[in-house]
Short mmCIF file of C-alpha atoms in Angstrom, two decimals:
data_model
loop_
_atom_site.label_atom_id
_atom_site.label_comp_id
_atom_site.label_asym_id
_atom_site.label_seq_id
_atom_site.Cartn_x
_atom_site.Cartn_y
_atom_site.Cartn_z
CA MET A 1 -21.21 0.59 23.70
CA ALA A 2 -21.59 3.88 21.60
CA VAL A 3 -22.25 7.04 23.60
CA PRO A 4 -24.45 9.74 22.21
CA GLU A 5 -23.13 11.71 19.35
CA LEU A 6 -22.19 15.39 19.98
CA THR A 7 -23.99 17.97 18.36
CA GLN A 8 -22.80 19.89 15.22
CA GLN A 9 -22.65 23.07 17.74
CA GLN A 10 -20.83 21.23 20.33
CA LEU A 11 -18.24 19.93 17.60
CA ASP A 12 -17.79 23.46 16.17
CA GLU A 13 -17.19 24.79 19.72
CA ILE A 14 -14.39 22.10 20.24
CA TYR A 15 -12.96 22.72 17.02
CA ALA A 16 -12.38 26.40 17.51
CA PHE A 17 -10.84 25.61 20.89
CA ALA A 18 -8.67 23.08 19.20
CA VAL A 19 -7.47 25.42 16.62
CA ASP A 20 -6.74 28.08 19.15
CA LEU A 21 -4.91 25.20 21.12
CA GLY A 22 -2.90 23.93 18.34
CA ARG A 23 -1.48 27.70 17.33
CA LYS A 24 -0.42 28.15 20.74
CA ALA A 25 1.17 24.86 21.49
CA GLY A 26 3.07 25.32 17.97
CA GLN A 27 4.07 28.75 19.28
CA LEU A 28 5.82 26.83 22.22
CA LEU A 29 7.71 24.58 19.49
CA LEU A 30 8.82 27.65 17.75
CA GLU A 31 9.93 29.66 20.88
CA SER A 32 11.98 26.63 21.72
CA ILE A 33 13.86 26.59 18.40
CA GLU A 34 14.48 30.24 18.78
CA ARG A 35 16.13 29.84 22.36
CA ARG A 36 18.32 27.26 20.72
CA MET A 37 19.36 29.17 18.10
CA ASP A 38 20.11 31.98 20.37
CA GLY A 39 22.30 29.55 22.10
CA GLU A 40 20.29 29.31 25.44
CA GLN A 41 19.18 26.01 25.24
CA SER A 42 20.70 22.74 24.10
CA ARG A 43 19.33 20.15 21.60
CA GLU A 44 19.83 17.32 24.28
CA ALA A 45 17.18 14.57 23.89
CA ASP A 46 16.64 11.29 25.76
CA GLU A 47 16.41 7.90 23.93
CA LYS A 48 13.34 5.94 24.39
CA GLU A 49 13.45 2.45 22.45
CA ASN A 50 16.68 3.54 20.36
CA ALA A 51 18.59 6.22 18.88
CA VAL A 52 16.06 7.68 16.60
CA ASP A 53 12.98 7.16 19.16
CA ILE A 54 13.83 10.28 21.12
CA VAL A 55 11.80 12.66 23.55
CA THR A 56 13.06 16.34 24.63
CA GLN A 57 12.14 18.43 27.21
CA THR A 58 9.85 20.20 24.73
CA ASP A 59 7.92 17.36 23.97
CA GLU A 60 6.99 17.01 27.69
CA ASP A 61 6.43 20.53 28.48
CA VAL A 62 4.16 21.01 25.47
CA GLU A 63 1.99 17.97 26.19
CA THR A 64 1.53 19.14 29.75
CA PHE A 65 0.48 22.43 28.27
CA ILE A 66 -2.13 20.96 25.94
CA LYS A 67 -3.37 18.43 28.67
CA THR A 68 -3.89 21.17 31.24
CA ALA A 69 -5.77 23.33 28.83
CA ILE A 70 -8.14 20.48 27.81
CA GLN A 71 -8.84 19.29 31.20
CA ARG A 72 -9.58 22.90 32.40
CA GLN A 73 -12.14 23.03 29.41
CA TYR A 74 -13.43 19.88 29.01
CA PRO A 75 -12.77 17.83 32.30
CA SER A 76 -15.04 14.86 31.34
CA HIS A 77 -13.25 14.17 28.36
CA LYS A 78 -10.35 11.40 28.12
CA PHE A 79 -6.83 12.34 27.09
CA LEU A 80 -4.19 10.31 25.30
CA GLY A 81 -0.80 11.91 24.72
CA GLU A 82 2.36 10.47 23.13
CA GLU A 83 4.79 11.17 26.34
CA THR A 84 2.45 10.24 29.28
CA TYR A 85 1.68 6.88 27.33
CA ALA A 86 5.16 6.31 26.55
CA LYS A 87 5.99 6.46 30.41
CA GLY A 88 3.46 3.60 30.99
CA GLN A 89 4.24 -0.13 30.66
CA SER A 90 1.06 -1.19 28.58
CA ARG A 91 1.22 -1.16 24.99
CA ASP A 92 -2.26 -1.69 24.79
CA TYR A 93 -4.67 0.33 22.57
CA LEU A 94 -6.56 2.80 24.87
CA ILE A 95 -9.25 4.47 22.99
CA ASP A 96 -12.79 3.50 23.62
CA GLU A 97 -16.10 5.28 22.51
CA ASN A 98 -15.77 8.43 24.97
CA PRO A 99 -14.87 11.54 23.93
CA THR A 100 -11.23 11.43 23.45
CA TRP A 101 -8.21 13.79 22.77
CA CYS A 102 -5.56 12.10 20.93
CA ILE A 103 -2.56 14.29 20.89
CA ASP A 104 1.35 14.06 19.80
CA PRO A 105 2.85 17.55 21.14
CA LEU A 106 5.83 17.37 18.86
CA ASP A 107 5.63 14.95 15.69
CA GLY A 108 8.96 14.93 14.01
CA THR A 109 10.97 15.23 16.95
CA VAL A 110 14.19 14.08 15.17
CA ASN A 111 13.55 16.83 12.79
CA PHE A 112 12.76 19.14 15.61
CA THR A 113 16.41 18.51 17.08
CA HIS A 114 17.99 18.93 13.98
CA ILE A 115 16.15 22.30 13.02
CA PHE A 116 14.57 20.52 9.72
CA PRO A 117 11.20 22.40 9.43
CA MET A 118 8.80 19.25 9.18
CA PHE A 119 7.77 19.12 12.83
CA CYS A 120 4.27 20.01 14.08
CA VAL A 121 1.76 19.59 17.07
CA SER A 122 -0.95 17.25 16.23
CA ILE A 123 -4.30 17.50 18.18
CA GLY A 124 -7.23 14.71 17.31
CA PHE A 125 -10.41 14.47 18.87
CA LEU A 126 -12.41 11.22 18.60
CA VAL A 127 -15.91 10.23 19.68
CA ASN A 128 -17.14 6.50 19.21
CA HIS A 129 -13.77 5.53 17.99
CA ARG A 130 -13.91 7.95 15.19
CA PRO A 131 -11.68 10.95 14.47
CA VAL A 132 -14.04 13.98 14.08
CA ILE A 133 -11.63 16.86 14.53
CA GLY A 134 -8.07 17.32 13.69
CA VAL A 135 -5.60 20.14 14.01
CA ILE A 136 -1.99 20.08 12.83
CA TYR A 137 0.22 23.13 13.08
CA ALA A 138 3.90 23.46 11.66
CA PRO A 139 5.25 26.43 13.29
CA PHE A 140 8.25 26.89 11.33
CA GLN A 141 6.39 27.06 8.04
CA ASP A 142 3.26 28.58 9.69
CA GLN A 143 0.93 25.83 8.09
CA LEU A 144 -2.38 25.17 10.09
CA PHE A 145 -4.13 21.95 8.79
CA SER A 146 -7.77 21.60 10.41
CA SER A 147 -11.12 19.82 10.08
CA CYS A 148 -14.28 19.28 11.61
CA VAL A 149 -16.81 16.68 10.44
CA ASN A 150 -19.41 18.25 8.04
CA ARG A 151 -17.34 21.40 7.83
CA GLY A 152 -14.49 20.57 5.27
CA ALA A 153 -10.68 20.42 5.50
CA TRP A 154 -8.71 23.62 5.55
CA LEU A 155 -5.04 25.04 5.13
CA ASN A 156 -4.81 27.96 7.50
CA GLU A 157 -8.58 28.18 7.88
CA THR A 158 -8.72 30.02 4.23
CA ARG A 159 -8.04 27.60 1.67
CA ARG A 160 -10.09 24.51 1.44
CA LEU A 161 -8.22 21.10 0.89
CA PRO A 162 -7.54 19.38 -1.36
CA LEU A 163 -5.58 22.53 -3.00
CA LEU A 164 -6.61 21.68 -6.60
CA ARG A 165 -10.39 21.79 -6.48
CA ASN A 166 -11.91 23.01 -9.82
CA PRO A 167 -11.75 20.22 -10.52
CA VAL A 168 -10.31 17.73 -8.03
CA PRO A 169 -8.41 15.48 -10.22
CA PRO A 170 -8.66 11.81 -10.35
CA MET A 171 -5.94 9.27 -9.44
CA PRO A 172 -3.61 8.58 -12.65
CA ALA A 173 -4.81 5.95 -14.68
CA ALA A 174 -1.67 3.82 -14.36
CA ALA A 175 -1.19 4.60 -10.74
CA PRO A 176 0.91 3.93 -8.79
CA SER A 177 2.94 5.25 -12.04
CA LYS A 178 2.84 8.94 -12.03
CA CYS A 179 2.19 9.40 -8.49
CA ILE A 180 3.96 10.87 -5.49
CA PHE A 181 4.73 8.15 -2.98
CA ALA A 182 5.15 8.83 0.52
CA CYS A 183 6.74 6.58 3.31
CA GLU A 184 8.95 6.54 6.35
CA TRP A 185 11.87 4.49 7.55
CA GLY A 186 10.12 4.54 11.09
CA LYS A 187 11.67 3.42 14.00
CA ASP A 188 12.48 -0.16 13.89
CA ARG A 189 15.99 -0.43 12.72
CA ARG A 190 16.73 -3.75 13.57
CA ASP A 191 18.96 -5.65 10.67
CA ILE A 192 16.47 -8.66 10.83
CA PRO A 193 16.59 -10.66 7.39
CA ASP A 194 12.81 -10.46 6.36
CA GLY A 195 12.22 -8.05 9.18
CA ASN A 196 10.06 -4.63 9.28
CA MET A 197 12.93 -2.53 7.81
CA HIS A 198 13.78 -4.97 5.21
CA ARG A 199 10.02 -5.65 4.05
CA LYS A 200 9.94 -1.82 3.76
CA ILE A 201 12.94 -1.17 1.63
CA GLU A 202 11.82 -3.87 -0.67
CA SER A 203 8.42 -2.24 -0.96
CA PHE A 204 9.85 0.95 -1.54
CA VAL A 205 12.08 -0.17 -4.29
CA ASN A 206 9.17 -1.97 -5.71
CA LEU A 207 7.12 1.29 -6.01
CA ALA A 208 10.15 3.28 -7.40
CA ALA A 209 11.30 0.60 -10.17
CA GLU A 210 10.40 0.88 -13.76
CA VAL A 211 7.30 -0.45 -14.85
CA GLY A 212 7.93 -4.20 -15.70
CA GLY A 213 10.68 -4.56 -13.47
CA ARG A 214 11.15 -6.37 -10.13
CA GLY A 215 9.28 -9.39 -11.44
CA GLY A 216 6.13 -7.17 -12.64
CA LYS A 217 6.01 -5.08 -9.35
CA GLY A 218 7.59 -2.18 -10.58
CA GLY A 219 5.52 1.15 -9.83
CA MET A 220 7.48 3.80 -11.59
CA VAL A 221 6.21 6.45 -9.19
CA HIS A 222 7.00 10.08 -10.17
CA GLY A 223 8.85 10.48 -6.72
CA VAL A 224 9.36 8.98 -3.43
CA ARG A 225 9.12 11.44 -0.22
CA SER A 226 9.80 11.20 3.35
CA LEU A 227 9.13 14.28 5.50
CA GLY A 228 10.04 12.41 8.99
CA SER A 229 6.72 13.27 10.16
CA ALA A 230 3.68 10.82 9.69
CA THR A 231 1.26 13.54 10.68
CA LEU A 232 2.45 15.89 8.09
CA ASP A 233 2.64 13.18 5.55
CA LEU A 234 -1.29 12.84 6.14
CA ALA A 235 -1.56 16.39 5.96
CA TYR A 236 0.19 16.65 2.60
CA THR A 237 -1.90 13.68 1.16
CA ALA A 238 -4.93 15.84 2.38
CA MET A 239 -3.66 18.79 0.21
CA GLY A 240 -3.11 16.61 -2.60
CA SER A 241 0.35 17.15 -2.76
CA PHE A 242 1.09 13.25 -2.05
CA ASP A 243 -0.99 11.06 -3.88
CA ILE A 244 -0.01 7.86 -1.82
CA TRP A 245 1.32 7.60 1.82
CA TRP A 246 2.07 3.80 3.03
CA GLU A 247 3.19 2.93 6.51
CA GLY A 248 3.29 0.70 9.38
CA GLY A 249 4.86 1.32 12.77
CA CYS A 250 3.50 4.76 14.12
CA TRP A 251 1.03 5.35 16.75
CA GLU A 252 -2.63 6.54 16.98
CA TRP A 253 -1.28 10.03 18.23
CA ASP A 254 0.72 10.28 14.76
CA VAL A 255 -2.08 9.70 12.71
CA ALA A 256 -5.46 10.53 14.44
CA ALA A 257 -5.64 14.44 13.46
CA GLY A 258 -4.37 13.63 10.12
CA ILE A 259 -6.97 10.87 9.43
CA ALA A 260 -9.73 13.44 10.46
CA ILE A 261 -8.34 16.12 8.04
CA LEU A 262 -7.66 13.54 5.18
CA LEU A 263 -11.18 12.07 5.40
CA GLU A 264 -12.84 15.34 5.60
CA ALA A 265 -11.21 16.34 2.43
CA GLY A 266 -12.24 13.32 0.79
CA GLY A 267 -9.45 10.92 0.89
CA LEU A 268 -9.42 7.25 1.92
CA VAL A 269 -7.55 5.44 4.51
CA THR A 270 -7.30 1.72 4.98
CA THR A 271 -4.58 -0.71 5.97
CA ALA A 272 -1.24 -1.11 4.92
CA ASN A 273 -0.90 -4.76 4.94
CA PRO A 274 -2.02 -6.60 1.46
CA PRO A 275 -4.57 -9.16 1.89
CA GLU A 276 -4.29 -12.43 0.40
CA ASN A 277 -6.12 -11.61 -2.83
CA PRO A 278 -5.75 -7.69 -3.51
CA ASP A 279 -8.06 -7.88 -6.44
CA THR A 280 -11.15 -9.04 -4.50
CA ALA A 281 -10.45 -8.38 -1.03
CA PRO A 282 -13.04 -5.61 0.73
CA ILE A 283 -11.26 -2.24 1.25
CA GLU A 284 -12.08 -1.66 5.20
CA LYS A 285 -11.92 1.56 6.88
CA VAL A 286 -8.44 1.68 8.52
CA ARG A 287 -8.29 0.60 12.56
CA LEU A 288 -6.83 3.67 14.34
CA GLY A 289 -4.69 1.58 16.53
CA SER A 290 -3.44 -0.93 14.00
CA ARG A 291 -0.14 0.71 13.29
CA LEU A 292 -0.68 -0.08 9.50
CA TYR A 293 -1.90 2.73 7.32
CA LEU A 294 -2.55 3.13 3.63
CA ALA A 295 -3.76 6.94 2.47
CA ILE A 296 -4.80 7.96 -0.67
CA ARG A 297 -5.32 11.68 -1.73
CA PRO A 298 -8.81 13.09 -2.53
CA ALA A 299 -9.77 12.05 -6.03
CA GLY A 300 -12.35 13.34 -8.61
CA PRO A 301 -14.25 11.58 -11.27
CA SER A 302 -12.85 10.57 -14.58
CA ALA A 303 -14.70 9.82 -17.80
CA THR A 304 -14.75 6.18 -16.65
CA GLU A 305 -14.50 6.17 -12.84
CA THR A 306 -15.71 7.78 -9.82
CA GLY A 307 -13.28 9.47 -7.70
CA ARG A 308 -13.84 6.77 -5.14
CA GLN A 309 -13.30 3.73 -7.63
CA SER A 310 -10.11 5.62 -8.82
CA GLN A 311 -8.82 5.56 -5.06
CA GLU A 312 -9.79 1.98 -4.30
CA ARG A 313 -8.09 0.80 -7.68
CA THR A 314 -4.89 2.71 -6.57
CA VAL A 315 -5.28 0.53 -3.05
CA ARG A 316 -5.32 -2.48 -4.98
CA GLU A 317 -2.31 -1.47 -7.20
CA VAL A 318 -0.21 -0.59 -4.16
CA TRP A 319 -1.04 -3.84 -2.22
CA ARG A 320 0.17 -5.78 -5.10
CA ARG A 321 3.68 -4.13 -4.60
CA VAL A 322 4.24 -3.96 -0.97
CA ARG A 323 4.81 -6.68 1.70
CA GLN A 324 3.20 -7.15 4.95
CA LEU A 325 4.47 -5.66 8.16
CA GLU A 326 4.21 -6.83 11.52
CA TYR A 327 3.13 -4.22 14.35
CA THR A 328 0.81 -6.53 16.43
CA ARG A 329 -0.57 -4.90 19.70
CA PRO A 330 -2.93 -5.75 22.56
CA GLY A 331 -6.62 -4.25 21.92
CA ALA A 332 -6.25 -3.02 18.16
#
């Protein structure tokens, strides 16, 4: 059952609060890095499911900081954070129609432990299952990505996204050729024949191979990028720096803010899994809890297509080249 939509004034106020909160939380991440560089703090991390699925004390401290601030300001809102969810036994999708904050206090924890700068705080706000506000702050680079529905998407609150706007370029006519393709290896590293890791690798190679290669699946993309942060992958897609992002296995807190920003910038997000007939299947809105995401950057019109048509054409071309992934869960 849907709940009443918030007014634009209410959303604007929540957005301003989220931006301020994101900057403060990001500063906590930066201070933790600085203590490590000064020898005052170790880089120790605890494993969750395996050696690449880790949590640090900083993850937990920053989530507590964010949760406390939200509950003080908006006590009636629901809260879903990665670390509190991870400590529970359920893997159900828990977001409903009520106003909900969906938080990753530190996306890119492995990067953070190695002081590789691609890490960030991610703050998404949803109403009626829809991400309407997104704030992503990468403090090491001082990059703030943000959006509020009907207000546009922004870099550092001054430069509107996508970065190329006069005009916004269409998707390449031969996409995925001439595209930057972003992906992640993910945390499922089980060496199972035809398991998720092997299916991902096959898909990556298909996109990278020369046109005509791989039994006709070669995509000849300009490059393959992996930032180690799904949140920043989406932010860079909203910027237009990445053309395509394809991923399976991340969670709603990894993508809620990024999806809000990308959609407000004019991008498209649908399922990563190819349908039985990629040429004719409907291109549906992504299900936030599906753990399967295909994102296309904002695109303008060409002489023969609207921007949306070029995005949908690119979706179908990606679907033709990728494998289905298995990330089922209850409630999603």
